[in-house]
PDB file of C-alpha atoms in Angstrom:
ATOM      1  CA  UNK A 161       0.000   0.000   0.000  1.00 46.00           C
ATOM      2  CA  UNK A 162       1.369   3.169  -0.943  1.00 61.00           C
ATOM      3  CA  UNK A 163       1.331   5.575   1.944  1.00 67.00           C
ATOM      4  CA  UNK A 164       3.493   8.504   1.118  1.00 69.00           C
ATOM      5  CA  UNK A 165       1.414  11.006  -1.148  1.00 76.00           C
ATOM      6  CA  UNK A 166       4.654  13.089  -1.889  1.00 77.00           C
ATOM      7  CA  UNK A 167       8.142  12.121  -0.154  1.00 77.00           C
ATOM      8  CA  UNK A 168      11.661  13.437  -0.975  1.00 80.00           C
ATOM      9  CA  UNK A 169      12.504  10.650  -3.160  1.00 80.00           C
ATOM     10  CA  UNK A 170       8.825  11.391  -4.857  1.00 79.00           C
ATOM     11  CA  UNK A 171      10.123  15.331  -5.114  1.00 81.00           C
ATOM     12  CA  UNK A 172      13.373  14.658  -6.696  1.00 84.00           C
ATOM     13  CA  UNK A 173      11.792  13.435  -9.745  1.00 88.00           C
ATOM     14  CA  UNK A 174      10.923  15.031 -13.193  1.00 89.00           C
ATOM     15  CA  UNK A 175       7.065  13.727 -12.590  1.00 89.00           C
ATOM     16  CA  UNK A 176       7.349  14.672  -9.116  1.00 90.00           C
ATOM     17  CA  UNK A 177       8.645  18.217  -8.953  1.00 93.00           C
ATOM     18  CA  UNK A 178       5.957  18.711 -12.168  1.00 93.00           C
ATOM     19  CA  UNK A 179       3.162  17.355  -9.880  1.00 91.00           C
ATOM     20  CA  UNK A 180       4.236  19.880  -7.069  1.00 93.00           C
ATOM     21  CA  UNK A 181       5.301  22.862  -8.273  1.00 94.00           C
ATOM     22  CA  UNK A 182       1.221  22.349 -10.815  1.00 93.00           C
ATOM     23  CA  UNK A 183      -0.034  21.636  -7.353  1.00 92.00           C
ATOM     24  CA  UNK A 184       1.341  24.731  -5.462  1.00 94.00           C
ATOM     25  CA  UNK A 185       0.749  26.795  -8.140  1.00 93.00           C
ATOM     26  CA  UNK A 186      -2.865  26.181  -8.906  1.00 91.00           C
ATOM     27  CA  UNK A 187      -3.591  26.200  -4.996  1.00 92.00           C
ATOM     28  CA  UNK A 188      -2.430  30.119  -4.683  1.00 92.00           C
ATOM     29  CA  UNK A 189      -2.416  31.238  -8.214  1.00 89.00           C
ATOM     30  CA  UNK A 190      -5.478  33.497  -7.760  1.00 88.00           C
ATOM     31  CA  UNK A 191      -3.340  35.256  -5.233  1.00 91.00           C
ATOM     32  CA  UNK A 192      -0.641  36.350  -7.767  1.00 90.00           C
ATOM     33  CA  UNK A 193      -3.620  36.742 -10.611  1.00 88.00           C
ATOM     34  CA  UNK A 194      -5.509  38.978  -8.819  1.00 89.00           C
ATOM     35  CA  UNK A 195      -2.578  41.135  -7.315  1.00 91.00           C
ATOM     36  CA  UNK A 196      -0.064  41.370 -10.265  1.00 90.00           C
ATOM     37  CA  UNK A 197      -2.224  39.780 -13.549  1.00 83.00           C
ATOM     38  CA  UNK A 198      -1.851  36.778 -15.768  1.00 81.00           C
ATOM     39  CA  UNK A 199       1.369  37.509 -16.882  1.00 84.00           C
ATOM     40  CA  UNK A 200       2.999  36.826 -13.531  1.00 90.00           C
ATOM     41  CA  UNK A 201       2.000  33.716 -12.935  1.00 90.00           C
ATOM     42  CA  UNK A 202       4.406  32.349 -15.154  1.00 90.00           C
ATOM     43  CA  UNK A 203       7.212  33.957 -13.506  1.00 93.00           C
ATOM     44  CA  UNK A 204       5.461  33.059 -10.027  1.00 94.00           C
ATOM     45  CA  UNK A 205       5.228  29.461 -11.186  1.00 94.00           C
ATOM     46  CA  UNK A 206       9.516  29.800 -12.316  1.00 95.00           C
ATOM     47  CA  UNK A 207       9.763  30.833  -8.888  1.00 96.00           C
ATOM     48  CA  UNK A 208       8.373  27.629  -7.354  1.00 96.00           C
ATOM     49  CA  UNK A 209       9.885  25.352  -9.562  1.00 96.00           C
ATOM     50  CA  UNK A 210      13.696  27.044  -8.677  1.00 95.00           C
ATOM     51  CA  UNK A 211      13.170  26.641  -5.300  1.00 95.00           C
ATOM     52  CA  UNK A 212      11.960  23.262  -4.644  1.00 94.00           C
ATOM     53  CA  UNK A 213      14.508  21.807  -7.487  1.00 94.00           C
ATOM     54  CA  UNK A 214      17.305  23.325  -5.541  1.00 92.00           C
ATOM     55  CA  UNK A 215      15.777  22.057  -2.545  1.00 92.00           C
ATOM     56  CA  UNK A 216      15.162  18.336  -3.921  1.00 90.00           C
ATOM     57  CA  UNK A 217      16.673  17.825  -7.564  1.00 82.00           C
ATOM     58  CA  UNK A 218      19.776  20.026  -6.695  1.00 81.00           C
ATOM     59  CA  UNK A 219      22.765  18.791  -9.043  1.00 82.00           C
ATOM     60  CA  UNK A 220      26.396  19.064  -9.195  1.00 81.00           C
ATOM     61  CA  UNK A 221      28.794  21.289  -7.539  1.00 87.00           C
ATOM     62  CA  UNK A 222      29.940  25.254  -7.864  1.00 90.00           C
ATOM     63  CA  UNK A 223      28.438  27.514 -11.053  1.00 93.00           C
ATOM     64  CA  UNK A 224      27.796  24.089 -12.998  1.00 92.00           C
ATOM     65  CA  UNK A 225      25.727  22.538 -10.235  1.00 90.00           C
ATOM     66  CA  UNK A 226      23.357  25.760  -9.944  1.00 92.00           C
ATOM     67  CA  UNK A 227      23.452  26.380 -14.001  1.00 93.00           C
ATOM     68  CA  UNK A 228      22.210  23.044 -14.145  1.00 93.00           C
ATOM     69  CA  UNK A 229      19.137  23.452 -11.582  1.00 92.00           C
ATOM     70  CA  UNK A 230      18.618  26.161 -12.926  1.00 94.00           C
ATOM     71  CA  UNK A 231      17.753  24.961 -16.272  1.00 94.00           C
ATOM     72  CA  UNK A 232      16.107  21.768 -14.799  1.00 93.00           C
ATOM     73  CA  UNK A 233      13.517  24.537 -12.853  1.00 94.00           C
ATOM     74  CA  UNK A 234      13.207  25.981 -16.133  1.00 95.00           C
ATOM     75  CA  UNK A 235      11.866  22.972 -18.025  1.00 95.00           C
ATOM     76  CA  UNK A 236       9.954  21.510 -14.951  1.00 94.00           C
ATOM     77  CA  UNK A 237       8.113  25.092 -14.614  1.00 95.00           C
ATOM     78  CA  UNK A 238       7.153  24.889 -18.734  1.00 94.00           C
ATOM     79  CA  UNK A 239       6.106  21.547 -18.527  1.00 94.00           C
ATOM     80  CA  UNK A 240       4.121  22.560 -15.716  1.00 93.00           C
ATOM     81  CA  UNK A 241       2.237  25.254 -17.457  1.00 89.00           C
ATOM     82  CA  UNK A 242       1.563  23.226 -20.231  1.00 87.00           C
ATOM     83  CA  UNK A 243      -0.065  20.294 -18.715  1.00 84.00           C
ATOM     84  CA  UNK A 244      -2.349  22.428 -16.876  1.00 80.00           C
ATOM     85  CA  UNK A 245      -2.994  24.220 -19.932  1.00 76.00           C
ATOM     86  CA  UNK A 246      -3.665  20.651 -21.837  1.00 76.00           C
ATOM     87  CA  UNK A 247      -5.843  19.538 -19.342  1.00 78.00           C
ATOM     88  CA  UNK A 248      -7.872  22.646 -18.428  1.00 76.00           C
ATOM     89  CA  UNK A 249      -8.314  24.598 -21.801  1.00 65.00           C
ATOM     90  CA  UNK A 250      -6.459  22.554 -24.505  1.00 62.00           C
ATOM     91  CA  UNK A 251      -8.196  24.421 -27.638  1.00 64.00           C
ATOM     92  CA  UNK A 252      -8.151  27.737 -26.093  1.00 63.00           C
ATOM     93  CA  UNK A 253      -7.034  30.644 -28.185  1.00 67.00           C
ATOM     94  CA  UNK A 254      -4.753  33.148 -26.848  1.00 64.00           C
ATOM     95  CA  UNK A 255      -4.084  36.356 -27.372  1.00 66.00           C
ATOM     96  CA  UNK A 256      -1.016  38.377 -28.068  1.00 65.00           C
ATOM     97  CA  UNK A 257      -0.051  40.941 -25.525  1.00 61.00           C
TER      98      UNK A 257
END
């Protein structure tokens, strides 16, 4: 019986961290909507994803180590925004700002 819903091992996955940082997000996005507008949210949901993959998914050592979780929050945080975006809306039409 699985009876961990999210455990450090869990968070310092690809699937995991995407499953978080979606959760987190979604939970007080109309917080950051509401205050600053749409366009934050991606930057808000950048935010989450940086912290908890240095907390969890941290790799390497020195400048190459933080490059590296750096781009790793980068690519969890997009495919974050795009699954929601798949699952909620997927042939919604956007506009240009």
């Amino acid at each position: 019986m699985y009876n961990n819903f999210m455990s450090s091992e869990t968070l310092g996955t690809f699937a995991g961290l995407v499953a978080a940082v979606s959760i987190i997000v979604q939970f007080t996005k109309s917080i950051v909507k509401n205050k600053f507008g749409d366009a934050y949210v991606r930057l808000y949901t950048f935010a989450i994803a940086l912290i908890l993959t240095f907390i969890f998914a941290r790799l390497g050592q020195g400048i190459q180590g933080i490059a590296l979780t750096v781009v790793n929050a980068i690519l969890v945080s997009i495919a974050s925004i795009g699954s929601y975006e798949i699952i909620s809306d997927p042939k919604a039409r956007k506009r240009k700002i």
